[in-house]
Tab-separated table of C-alpha atoms and ligand atoms in Angstrom:
chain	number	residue	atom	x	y	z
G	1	UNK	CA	-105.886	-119.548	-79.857
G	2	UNK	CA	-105.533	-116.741	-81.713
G	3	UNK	CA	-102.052	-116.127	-83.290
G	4	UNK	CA	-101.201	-112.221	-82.925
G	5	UNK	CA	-98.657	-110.901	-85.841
G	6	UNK	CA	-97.837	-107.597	-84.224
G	7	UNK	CA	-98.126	-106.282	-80.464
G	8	UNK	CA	-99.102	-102.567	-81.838
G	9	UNK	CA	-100.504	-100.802	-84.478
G	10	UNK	CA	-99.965	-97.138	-85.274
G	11	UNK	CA	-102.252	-95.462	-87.609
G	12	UNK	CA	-103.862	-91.933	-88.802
G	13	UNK	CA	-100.112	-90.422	-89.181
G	14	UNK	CA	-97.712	-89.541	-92.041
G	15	UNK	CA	-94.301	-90.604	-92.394
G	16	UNK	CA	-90.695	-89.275	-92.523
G	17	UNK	CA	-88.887	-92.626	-92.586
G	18	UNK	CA	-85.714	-91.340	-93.269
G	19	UNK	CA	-85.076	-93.941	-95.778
G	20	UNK	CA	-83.978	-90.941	-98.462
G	21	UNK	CA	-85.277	-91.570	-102.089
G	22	UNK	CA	-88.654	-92.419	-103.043
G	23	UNK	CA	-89.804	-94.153	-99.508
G	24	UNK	CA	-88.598	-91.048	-97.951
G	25	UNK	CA	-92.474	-89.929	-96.760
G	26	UNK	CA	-95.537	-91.845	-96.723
G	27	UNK	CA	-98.209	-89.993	-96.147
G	28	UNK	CA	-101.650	-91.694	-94.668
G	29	UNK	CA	-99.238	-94.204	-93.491
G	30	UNK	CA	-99.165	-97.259	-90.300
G	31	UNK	CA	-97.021	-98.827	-88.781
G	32	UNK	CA	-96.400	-102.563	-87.089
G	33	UNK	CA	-94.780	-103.512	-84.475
G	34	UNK	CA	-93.535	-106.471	-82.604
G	35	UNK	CA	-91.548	-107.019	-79.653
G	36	UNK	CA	-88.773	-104.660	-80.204
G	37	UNK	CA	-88.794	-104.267	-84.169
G	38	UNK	CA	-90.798	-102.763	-87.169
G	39	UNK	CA	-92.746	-105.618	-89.105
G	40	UNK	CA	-94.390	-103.806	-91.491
G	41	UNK	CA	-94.940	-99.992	-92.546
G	42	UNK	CA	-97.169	-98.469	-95.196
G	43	UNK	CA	-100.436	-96.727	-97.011
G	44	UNK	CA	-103.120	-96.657	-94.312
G	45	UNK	CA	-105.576	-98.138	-97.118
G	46	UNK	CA	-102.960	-101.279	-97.609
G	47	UNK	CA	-102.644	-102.621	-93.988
G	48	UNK	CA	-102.206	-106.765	-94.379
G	49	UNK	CA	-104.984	-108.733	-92.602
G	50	UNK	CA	-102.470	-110.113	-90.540
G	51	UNK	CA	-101.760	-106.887	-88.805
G	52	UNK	CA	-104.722	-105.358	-88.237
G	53	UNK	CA	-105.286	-106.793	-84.846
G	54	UNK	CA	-102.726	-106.430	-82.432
G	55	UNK	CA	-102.085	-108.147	-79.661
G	56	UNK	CA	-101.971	-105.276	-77.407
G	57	UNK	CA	-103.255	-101.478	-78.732
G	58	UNK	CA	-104.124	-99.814	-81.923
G	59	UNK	CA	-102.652	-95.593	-81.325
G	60	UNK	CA	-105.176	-93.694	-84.108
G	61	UNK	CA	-102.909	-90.910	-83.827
G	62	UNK	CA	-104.960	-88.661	-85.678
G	63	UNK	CA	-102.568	-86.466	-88.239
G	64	UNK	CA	-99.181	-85.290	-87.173
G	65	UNK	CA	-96.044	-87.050	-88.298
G	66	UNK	CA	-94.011	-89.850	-87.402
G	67	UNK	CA	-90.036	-89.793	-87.371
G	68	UNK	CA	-87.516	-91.807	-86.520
G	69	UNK	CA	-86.288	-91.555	-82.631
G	70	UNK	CA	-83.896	-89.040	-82.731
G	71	UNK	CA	-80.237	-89.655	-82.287
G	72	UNK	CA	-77.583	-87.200	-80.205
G	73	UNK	CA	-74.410	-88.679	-81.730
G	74	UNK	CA	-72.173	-86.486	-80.026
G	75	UNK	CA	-72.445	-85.416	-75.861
G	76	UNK	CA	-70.027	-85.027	-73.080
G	77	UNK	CA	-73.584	-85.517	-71.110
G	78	UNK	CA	-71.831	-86.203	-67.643
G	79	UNK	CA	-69.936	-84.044	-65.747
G	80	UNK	CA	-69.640	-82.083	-62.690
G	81	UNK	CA	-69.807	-78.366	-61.913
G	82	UNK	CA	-70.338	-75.618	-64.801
G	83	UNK	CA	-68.472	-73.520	-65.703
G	84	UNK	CA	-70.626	-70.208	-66.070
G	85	UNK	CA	-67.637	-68.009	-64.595
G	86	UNK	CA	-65.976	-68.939	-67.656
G	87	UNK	CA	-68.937	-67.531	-70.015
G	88	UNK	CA	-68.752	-64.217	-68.268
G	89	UNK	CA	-65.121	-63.917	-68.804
G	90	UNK	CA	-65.608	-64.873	-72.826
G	91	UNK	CA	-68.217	-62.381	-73.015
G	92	UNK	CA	-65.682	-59.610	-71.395
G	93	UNK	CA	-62.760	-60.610	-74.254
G	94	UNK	CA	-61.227	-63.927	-73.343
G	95	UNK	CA	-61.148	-66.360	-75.763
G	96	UNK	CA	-61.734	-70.441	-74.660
G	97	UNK	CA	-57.864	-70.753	-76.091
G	98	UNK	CA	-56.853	-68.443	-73.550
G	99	UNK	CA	-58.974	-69.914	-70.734
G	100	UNK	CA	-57.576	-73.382	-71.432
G	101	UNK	CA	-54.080	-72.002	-71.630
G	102	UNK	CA	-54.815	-70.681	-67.792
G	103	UNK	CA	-55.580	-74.325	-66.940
G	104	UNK	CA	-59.453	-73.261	-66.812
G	105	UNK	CA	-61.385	-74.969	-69.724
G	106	UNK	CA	-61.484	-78.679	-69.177
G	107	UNK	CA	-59.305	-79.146	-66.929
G	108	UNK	CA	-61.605	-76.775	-64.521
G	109	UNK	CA	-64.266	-79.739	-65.893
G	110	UNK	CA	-61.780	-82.005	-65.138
G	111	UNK	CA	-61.430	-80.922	-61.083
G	112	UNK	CA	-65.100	-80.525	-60.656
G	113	UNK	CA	-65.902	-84.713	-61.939
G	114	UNK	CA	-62.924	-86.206	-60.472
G	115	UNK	CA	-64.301	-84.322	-56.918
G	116	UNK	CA	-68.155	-85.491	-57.698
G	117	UNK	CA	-69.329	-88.782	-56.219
G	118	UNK	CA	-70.989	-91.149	-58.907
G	119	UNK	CA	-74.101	-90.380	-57.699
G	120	UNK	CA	-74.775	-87.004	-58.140
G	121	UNK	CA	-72.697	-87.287	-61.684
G	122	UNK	CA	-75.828	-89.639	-61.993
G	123	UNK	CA	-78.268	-86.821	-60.881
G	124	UNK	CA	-77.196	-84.301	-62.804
G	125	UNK	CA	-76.782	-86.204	-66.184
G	126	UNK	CA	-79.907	-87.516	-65.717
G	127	UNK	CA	-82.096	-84.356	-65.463
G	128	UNK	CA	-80.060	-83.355	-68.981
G	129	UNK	CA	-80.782	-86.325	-70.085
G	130	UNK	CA	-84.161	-86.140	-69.621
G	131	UNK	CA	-84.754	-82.645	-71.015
G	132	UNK	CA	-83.363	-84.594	-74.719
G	133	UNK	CA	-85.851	-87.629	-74.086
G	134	UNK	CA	-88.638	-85.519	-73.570
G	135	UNK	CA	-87.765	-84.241	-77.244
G	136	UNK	CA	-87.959	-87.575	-78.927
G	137	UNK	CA	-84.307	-88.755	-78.459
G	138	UNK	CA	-84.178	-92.390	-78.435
G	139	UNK	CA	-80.532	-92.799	-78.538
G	140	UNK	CA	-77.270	-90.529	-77.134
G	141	UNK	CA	-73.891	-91.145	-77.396
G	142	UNK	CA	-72.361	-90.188	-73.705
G	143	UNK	CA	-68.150	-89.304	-74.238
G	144	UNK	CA	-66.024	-89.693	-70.873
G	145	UNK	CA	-62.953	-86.939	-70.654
G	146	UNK	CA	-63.471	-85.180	-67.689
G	147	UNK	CA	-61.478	-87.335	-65.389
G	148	UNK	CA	-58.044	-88.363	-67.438
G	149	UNK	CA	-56.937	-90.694	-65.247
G	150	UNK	CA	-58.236	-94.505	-65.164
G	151	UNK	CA	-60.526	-94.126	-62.228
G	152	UNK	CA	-62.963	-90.992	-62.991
G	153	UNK	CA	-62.653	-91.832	-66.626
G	154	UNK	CA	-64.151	-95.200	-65.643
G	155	UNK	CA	-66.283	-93.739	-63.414
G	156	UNK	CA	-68.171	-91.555	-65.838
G	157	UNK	CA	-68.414	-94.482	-68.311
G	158	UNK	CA	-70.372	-96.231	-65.888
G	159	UNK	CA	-72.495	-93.591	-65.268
G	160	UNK	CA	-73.493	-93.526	-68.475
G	161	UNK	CA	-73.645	-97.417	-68.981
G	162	UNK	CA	-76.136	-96.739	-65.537
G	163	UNK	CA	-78.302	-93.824	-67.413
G	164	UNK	CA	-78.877	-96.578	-70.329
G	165	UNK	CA	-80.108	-98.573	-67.700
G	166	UNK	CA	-82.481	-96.646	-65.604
G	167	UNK	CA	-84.053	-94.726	-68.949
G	168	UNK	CA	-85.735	-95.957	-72.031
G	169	UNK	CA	-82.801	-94.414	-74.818
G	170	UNK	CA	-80.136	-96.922	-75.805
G	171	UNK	CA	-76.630	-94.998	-74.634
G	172	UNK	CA	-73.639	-95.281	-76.866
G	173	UNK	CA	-70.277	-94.711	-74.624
G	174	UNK	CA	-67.168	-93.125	-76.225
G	175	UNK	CA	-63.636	-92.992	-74.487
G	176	UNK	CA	-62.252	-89.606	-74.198
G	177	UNK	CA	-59.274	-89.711	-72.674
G	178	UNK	CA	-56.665	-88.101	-75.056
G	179	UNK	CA	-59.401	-85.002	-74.445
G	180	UNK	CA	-56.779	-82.828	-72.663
G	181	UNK	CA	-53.369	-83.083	-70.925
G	182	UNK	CA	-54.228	-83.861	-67.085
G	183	UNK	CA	-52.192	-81.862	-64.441
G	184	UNK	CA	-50.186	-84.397	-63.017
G	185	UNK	CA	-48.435	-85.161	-66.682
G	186	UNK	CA	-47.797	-81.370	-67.366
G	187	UNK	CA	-45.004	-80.842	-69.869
G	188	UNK	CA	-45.414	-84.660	-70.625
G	189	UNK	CA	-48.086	-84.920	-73.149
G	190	UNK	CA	-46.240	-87.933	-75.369
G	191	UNK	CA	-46.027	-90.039	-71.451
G	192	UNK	CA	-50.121	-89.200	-71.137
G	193	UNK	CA	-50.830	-90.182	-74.619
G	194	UNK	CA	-48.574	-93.860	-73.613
G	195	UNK	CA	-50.820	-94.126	-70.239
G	196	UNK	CA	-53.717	-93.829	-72.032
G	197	UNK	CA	-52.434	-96.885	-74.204
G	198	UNK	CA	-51.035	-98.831	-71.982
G	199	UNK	CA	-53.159	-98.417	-68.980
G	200	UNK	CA	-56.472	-96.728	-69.524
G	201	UNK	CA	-57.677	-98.143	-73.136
G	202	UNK	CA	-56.961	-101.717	-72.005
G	203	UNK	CA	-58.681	-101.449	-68.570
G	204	UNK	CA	-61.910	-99.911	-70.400
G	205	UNK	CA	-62.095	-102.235	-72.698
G	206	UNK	CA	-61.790	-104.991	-70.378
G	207	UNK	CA	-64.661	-103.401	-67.990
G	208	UNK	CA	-66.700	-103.407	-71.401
G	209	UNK	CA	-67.028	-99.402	-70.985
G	210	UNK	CA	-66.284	-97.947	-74.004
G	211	UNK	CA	-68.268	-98.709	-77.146
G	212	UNK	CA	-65.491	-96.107	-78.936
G	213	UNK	CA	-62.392	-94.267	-78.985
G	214	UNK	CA	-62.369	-90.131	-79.148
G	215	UNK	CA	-59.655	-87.762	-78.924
G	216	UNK	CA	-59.205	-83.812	-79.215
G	217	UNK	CA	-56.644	-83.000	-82.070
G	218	UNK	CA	-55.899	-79.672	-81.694
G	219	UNK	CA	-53.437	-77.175	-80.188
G	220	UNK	CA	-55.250	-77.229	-77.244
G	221	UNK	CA	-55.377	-81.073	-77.006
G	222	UNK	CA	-53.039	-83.318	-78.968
G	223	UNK	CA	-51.319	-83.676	-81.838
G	224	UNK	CA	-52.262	-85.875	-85.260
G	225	UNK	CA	-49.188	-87.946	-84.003
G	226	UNK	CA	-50.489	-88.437	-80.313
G	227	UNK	CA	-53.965	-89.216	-81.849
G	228	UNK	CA	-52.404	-91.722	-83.857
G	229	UNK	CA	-50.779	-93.322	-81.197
G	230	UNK	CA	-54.545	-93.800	-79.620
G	231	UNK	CA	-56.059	-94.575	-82.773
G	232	UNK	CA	-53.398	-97.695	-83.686
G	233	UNK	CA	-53.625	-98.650	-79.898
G	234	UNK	CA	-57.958	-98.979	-80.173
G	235	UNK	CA	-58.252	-100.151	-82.987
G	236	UNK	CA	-55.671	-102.965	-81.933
G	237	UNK	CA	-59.124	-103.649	-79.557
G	238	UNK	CA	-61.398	-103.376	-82.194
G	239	UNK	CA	-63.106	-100.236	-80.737
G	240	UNK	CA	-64.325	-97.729	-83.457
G	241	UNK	CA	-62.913	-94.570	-83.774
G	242	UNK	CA	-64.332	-90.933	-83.652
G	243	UNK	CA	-62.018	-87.241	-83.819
G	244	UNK	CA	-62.921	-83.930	-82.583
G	245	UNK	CA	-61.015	-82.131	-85.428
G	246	UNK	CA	-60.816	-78.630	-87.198
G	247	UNK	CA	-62.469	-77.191	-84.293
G	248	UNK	CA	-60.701	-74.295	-83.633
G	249	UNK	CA	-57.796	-74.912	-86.414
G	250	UNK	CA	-57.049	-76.720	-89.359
G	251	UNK	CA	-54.388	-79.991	-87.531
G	252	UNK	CA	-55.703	-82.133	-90.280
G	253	UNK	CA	-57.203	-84.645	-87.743
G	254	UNK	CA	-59.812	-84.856	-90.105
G	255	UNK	CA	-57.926	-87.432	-92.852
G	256	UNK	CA	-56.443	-88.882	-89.973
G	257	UNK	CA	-59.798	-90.280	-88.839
G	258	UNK	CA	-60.230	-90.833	-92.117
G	259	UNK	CA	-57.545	-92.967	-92.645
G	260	UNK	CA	-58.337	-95.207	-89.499
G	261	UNK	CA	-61.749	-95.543	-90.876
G	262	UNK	CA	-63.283	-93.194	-88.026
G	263	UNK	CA	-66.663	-93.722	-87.941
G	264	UNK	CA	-66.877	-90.115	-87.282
G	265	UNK	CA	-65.147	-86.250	-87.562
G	266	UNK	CA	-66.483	-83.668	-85.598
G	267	UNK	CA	-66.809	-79.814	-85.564
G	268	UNK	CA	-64.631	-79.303	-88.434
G	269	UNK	CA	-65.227	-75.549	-88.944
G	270	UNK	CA	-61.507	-75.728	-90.388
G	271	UNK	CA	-61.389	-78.263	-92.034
G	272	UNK	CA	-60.225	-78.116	-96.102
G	273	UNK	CA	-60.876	-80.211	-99.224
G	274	UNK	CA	-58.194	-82.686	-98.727
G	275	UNK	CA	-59.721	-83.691	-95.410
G	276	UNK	CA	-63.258	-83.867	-96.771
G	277	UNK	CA	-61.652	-86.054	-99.683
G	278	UNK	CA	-60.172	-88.319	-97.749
G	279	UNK	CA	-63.364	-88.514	-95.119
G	280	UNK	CA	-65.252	-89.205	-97.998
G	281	UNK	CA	-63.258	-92.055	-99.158
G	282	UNK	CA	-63.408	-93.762	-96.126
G	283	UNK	CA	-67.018	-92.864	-95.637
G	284	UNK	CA	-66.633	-91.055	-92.155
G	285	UNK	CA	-69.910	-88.942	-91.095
G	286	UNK	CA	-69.351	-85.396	-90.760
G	287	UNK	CA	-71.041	-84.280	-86.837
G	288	UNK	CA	-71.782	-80.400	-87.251
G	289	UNK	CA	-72.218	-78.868	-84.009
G	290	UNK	CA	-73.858	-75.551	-83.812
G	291	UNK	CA	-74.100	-75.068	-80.346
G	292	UNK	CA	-70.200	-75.228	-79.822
G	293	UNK	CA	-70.048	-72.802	-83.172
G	294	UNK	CA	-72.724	-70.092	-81.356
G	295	UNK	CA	-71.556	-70.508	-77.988
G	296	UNK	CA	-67.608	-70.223	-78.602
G	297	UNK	CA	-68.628	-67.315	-81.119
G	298	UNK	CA	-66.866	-68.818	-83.849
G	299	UNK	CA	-67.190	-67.018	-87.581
G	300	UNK	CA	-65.299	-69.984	-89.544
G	301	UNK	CA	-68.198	-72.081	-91.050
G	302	UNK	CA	-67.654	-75.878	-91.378
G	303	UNK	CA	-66.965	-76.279	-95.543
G	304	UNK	CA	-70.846	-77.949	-95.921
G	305	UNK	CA	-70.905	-77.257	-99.723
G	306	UNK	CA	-67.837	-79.007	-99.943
G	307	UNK	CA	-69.496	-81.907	-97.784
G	308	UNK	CA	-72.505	-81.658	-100.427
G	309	UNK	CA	-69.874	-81.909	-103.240
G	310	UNK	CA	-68.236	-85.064	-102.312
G	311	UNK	CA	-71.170	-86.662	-100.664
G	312	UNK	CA	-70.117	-87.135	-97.346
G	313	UNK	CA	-73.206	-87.893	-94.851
G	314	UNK	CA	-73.834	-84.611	-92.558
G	315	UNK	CA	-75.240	-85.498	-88.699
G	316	UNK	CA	-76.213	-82.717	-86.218
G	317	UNK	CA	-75.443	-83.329	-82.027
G	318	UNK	CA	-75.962	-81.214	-79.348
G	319	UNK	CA	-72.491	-81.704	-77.760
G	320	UNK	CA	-73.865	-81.201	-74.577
G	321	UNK	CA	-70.904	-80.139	-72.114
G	322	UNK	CA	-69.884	-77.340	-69.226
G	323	UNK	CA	-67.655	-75.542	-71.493
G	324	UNK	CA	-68.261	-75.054	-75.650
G	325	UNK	CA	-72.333	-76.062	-75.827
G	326	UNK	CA	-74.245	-76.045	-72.456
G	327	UNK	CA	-76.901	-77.146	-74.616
G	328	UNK	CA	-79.373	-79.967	-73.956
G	329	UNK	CA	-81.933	-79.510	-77.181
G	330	UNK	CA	-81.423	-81.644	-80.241
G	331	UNK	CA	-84.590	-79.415	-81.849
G	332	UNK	CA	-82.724	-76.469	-81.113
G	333	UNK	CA	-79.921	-77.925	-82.854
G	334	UNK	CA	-81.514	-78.371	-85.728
G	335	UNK	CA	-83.099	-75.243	-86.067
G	336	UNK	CA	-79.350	-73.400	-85.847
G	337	UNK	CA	-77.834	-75.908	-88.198
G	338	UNK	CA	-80.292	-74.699	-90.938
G	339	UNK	CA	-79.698	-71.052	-89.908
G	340	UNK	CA	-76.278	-70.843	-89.144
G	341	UNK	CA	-74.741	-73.538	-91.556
G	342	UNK	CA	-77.824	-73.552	-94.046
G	343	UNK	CA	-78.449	-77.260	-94.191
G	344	UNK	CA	-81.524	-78.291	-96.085
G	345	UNK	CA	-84.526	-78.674	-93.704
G	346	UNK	CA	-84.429	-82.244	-94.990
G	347	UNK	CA	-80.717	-82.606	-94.492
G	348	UNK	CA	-80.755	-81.610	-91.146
G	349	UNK	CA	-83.445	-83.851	-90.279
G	350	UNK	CA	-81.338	-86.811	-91.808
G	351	UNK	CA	-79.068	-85.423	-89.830
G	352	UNK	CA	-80.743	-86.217	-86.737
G	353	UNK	CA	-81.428	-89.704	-87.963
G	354	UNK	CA	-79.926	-91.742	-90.724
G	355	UNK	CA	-76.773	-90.071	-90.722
G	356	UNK	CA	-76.800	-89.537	-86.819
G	357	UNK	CA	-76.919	-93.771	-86.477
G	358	UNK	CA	-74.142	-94.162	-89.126
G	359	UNK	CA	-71.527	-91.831	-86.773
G	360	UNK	CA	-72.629	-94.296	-83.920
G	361	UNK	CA	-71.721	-97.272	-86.349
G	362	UNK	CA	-75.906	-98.157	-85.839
G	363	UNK	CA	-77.121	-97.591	-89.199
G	364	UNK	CA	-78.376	-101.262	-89.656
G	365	UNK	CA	-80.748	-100.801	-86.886
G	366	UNK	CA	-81.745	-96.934	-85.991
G	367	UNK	CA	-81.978	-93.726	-87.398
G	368	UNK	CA	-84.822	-95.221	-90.201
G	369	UNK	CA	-88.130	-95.936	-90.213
G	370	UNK	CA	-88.063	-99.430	-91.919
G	371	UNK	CA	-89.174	-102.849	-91.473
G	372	UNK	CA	-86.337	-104.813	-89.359
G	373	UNK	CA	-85.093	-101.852	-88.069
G	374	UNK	CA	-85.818	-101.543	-84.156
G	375	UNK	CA	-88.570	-99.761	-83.037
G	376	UNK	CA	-87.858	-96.513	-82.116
G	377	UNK	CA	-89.911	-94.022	-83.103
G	378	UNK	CA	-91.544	-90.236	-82.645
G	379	UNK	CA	-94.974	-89.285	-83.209
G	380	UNK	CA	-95.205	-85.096	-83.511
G	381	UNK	CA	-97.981	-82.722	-83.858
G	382	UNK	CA	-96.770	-80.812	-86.596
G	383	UNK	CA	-98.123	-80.233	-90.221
G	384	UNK	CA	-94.865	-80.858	-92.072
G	385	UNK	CA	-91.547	-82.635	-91.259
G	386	UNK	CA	-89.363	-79.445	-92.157
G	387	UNK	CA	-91.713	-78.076	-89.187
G	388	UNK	CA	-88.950	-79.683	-86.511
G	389	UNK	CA	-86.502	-77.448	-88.130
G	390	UNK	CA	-88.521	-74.218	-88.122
G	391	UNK	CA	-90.045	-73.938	-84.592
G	392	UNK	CA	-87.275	-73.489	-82.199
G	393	UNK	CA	-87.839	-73.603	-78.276
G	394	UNK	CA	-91.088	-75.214	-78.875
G	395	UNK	CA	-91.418	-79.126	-78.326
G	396	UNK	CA	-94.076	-80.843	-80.605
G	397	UNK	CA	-93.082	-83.795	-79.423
G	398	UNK	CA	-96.067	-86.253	-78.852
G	399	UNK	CA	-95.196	-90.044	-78.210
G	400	UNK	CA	-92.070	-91.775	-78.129
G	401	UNK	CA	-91.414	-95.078	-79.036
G	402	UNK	CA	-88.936	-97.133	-77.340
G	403	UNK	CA	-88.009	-100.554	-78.605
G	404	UNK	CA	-91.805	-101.282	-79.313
G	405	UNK	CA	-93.040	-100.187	-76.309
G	406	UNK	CA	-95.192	-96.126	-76.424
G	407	UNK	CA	-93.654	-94.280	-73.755
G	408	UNK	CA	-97.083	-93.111	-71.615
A	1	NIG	O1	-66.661	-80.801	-78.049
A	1	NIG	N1	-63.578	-79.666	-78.148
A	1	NIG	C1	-63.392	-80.299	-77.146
A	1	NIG	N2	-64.303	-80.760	-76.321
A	1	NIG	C2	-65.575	-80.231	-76.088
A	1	NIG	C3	-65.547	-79.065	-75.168
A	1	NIG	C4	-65.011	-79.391	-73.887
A	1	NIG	C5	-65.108	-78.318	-72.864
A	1	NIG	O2	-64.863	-77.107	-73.135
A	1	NIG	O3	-65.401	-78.709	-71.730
A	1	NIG	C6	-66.282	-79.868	-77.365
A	1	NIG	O4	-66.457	-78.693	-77.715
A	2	FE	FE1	-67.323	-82.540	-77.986
């Protein structure tokens, strides 16, 4: 009988592995593939005997390049309602502060889930979802926060457990309680913040919803101390940590994260030096997230050479939600990340990748092309890499990968 070393073989394409340094692109390149993993990757002209017959197709892909699957670190993916009426009123003079302060904002969000049965949050989130898998995402992170109180919040979480389930993209869930202060605790945002500890973050964990703990530091949200509270009360769990921070002010949420090891900050249009110093240290990814920073019309850029300076890793999301970045294109995003925050082509395309797995706490499996890592992968029909940047509102997406198995 004969013994079969890979199930597929991949061949005529070139390579952005994401690996950085000298592995970075390999051009004439294959790849192997068995059950769910890469086995071997290389030159075209080196492929080992052992791989040259798979057990079940070889793709000649015929030019184009390979990627890694891309990765939407950062989406608020389910929710009901939209809040459109809310976009016409920014565009006549009122600013998202001021909407919020009116108890529009999320907490319009907030009515609209809390009303929706779990099946059409299912429909809805799944026809966004799909528009991102047709462009070669292979993973999302899905953030609950649009029902603050224990039995929407769990209710979104397991519609996005039930969206990993029913599509081929792994789904990272993130706990988003402390996102904003719910009606029925008006006035009493330090008694929230203590039901969310005492009540909600135990009962999630316990259900096995959350994969990680979020919060919204700002004057909008809560406070560094309120976050803390969270953050001490999560980690007690062992759930990793992630901030929205410096998004519309400097709260320095930022080092907080930092100092609980967040895996992740995001926005951070205000933050300063001392907070990319101290995310540094602890090695906390910075998610960028031009579609909030066009759609909110914001003019503060996020410090990136000051990100460049002290080497902390940059990752692009879409932060698809109702109210800051109706958005569902991770292309698009990296297009605007390039033209509004001038990222590299190539460091917005790690930061769709590499960098985009680390702020997920995946980095030993995803976001690279390498062997071990799991097989996710996205064949494209363009002529360079830096081409995903470039084109916007196109989709060159050709084949998607999915744990080993092509996605026809
Ligand atoms: O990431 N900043 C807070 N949360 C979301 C927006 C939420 C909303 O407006 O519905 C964000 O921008
Ligand atoms: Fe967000």
């Amino acid at each position: 009988m004969t013994e079969y070393h890979c199930d597929y073989l991949f061949t005529g394409s070139h390579l952005f592995t994401a690996q950085g340094g000298e592995e970075q692109i390999i051009l004439n390149a294959a790849i192997a593939v068995k059950d769910q993993t890469i086995v071997w990757l290389g030159k075209q002209t080196s492929i080992p005997e052992d791989y040259k017959n798979p057990s079940k197709a070889v793709y000649e892909l015929d030019s184009g390049w390979i990627t890694p699957g891309l990765i939407d670190c950062h989406s608020h993916l389910v929710y009901g309602g939209n809040r459109s009426n809310e976009f016409r009123k920014r565009l006549e003079g009122e600013s998202y502060e001021a909407i919020a302060h009116q108890g529009g904002g999320i907490l319009s969000t907030v009515k609209a889930t809390r009303e929706a049965s779990e099946g059409s949050l299912l429909l809805s989130a799944a026809r966004r979802l799909e528009t991102l898998l047709n462009e070669g995402v292979t993973t999302v992170e899905i953030k609950s926060g649009y029902g603050l109180n224990l039995e929407t919040e769990m209710k979104m979480l397991s519609v996005a457990r039930q969206l990993g389930k029913n599509f081929p993209v792994d789904v990272r869930t993130t706990l988003l309680a402390a996102h904003a202060l719910p009606p029925e605790y008006k006035d009493n945002s330090d008694v929230y913040i203590d039901h969310i500890c005492d009540v909600i973050l135990p009962a999630v964990n316990d259900a096995n919803l959350a994969d990680a703990v979020d919060g919204f530091c700002e004057n909008i949200g809560f406070t560094a101390k309120q976050i803390e509270k969270v953050f001490k009360k999560a980690k007690s769990l062992n759930l990793p940590l992630k901030l929205h921070a410096e998004q519309l002010s400097n709260q320095n949420g930022a080092a907080l994260a930092a100092s609980y090891q967040a895996l992740s900050a995001d926005h951070l249009e205000y933050l300063d030096e001392a907070g990319v110093k101290a995310m540094a240290k602890s090695n906390t990814v910075a998610v960028l997230l031009p579609g909030a920073f066009y759609f909110l019309q914001e003019t503060k850029l996020p410090p990136i050479d000051l990100l460049r300076k002290y080497k902390v890793p940059m990752a692009i999301a879409t932060d698809c939600n109702p109210g800051s970045s109706p958005c569902n294109s991770l292309l698009l995003m990296l297009n605007m990340a390039c033209t509004q925050f001038k990222l590299t082509t190539e460091e917005a395309l790690m930061a769709v990748t590499k960098h985009s797995a680390q702020a997920l706490g995946l980095q030993d499996t995803h976001g690279q092309l390498k062997v071990g890592m799991q097989a996710d992968f996205v064949h494209w029909s363009i002529d360079e890499p830096e081409d995903l940047a470039y084109y916007f509102g196109d989709n060159p997406c050709r084949l998607v990968i999915k744990k080993g198995q092509p996605l026809i």
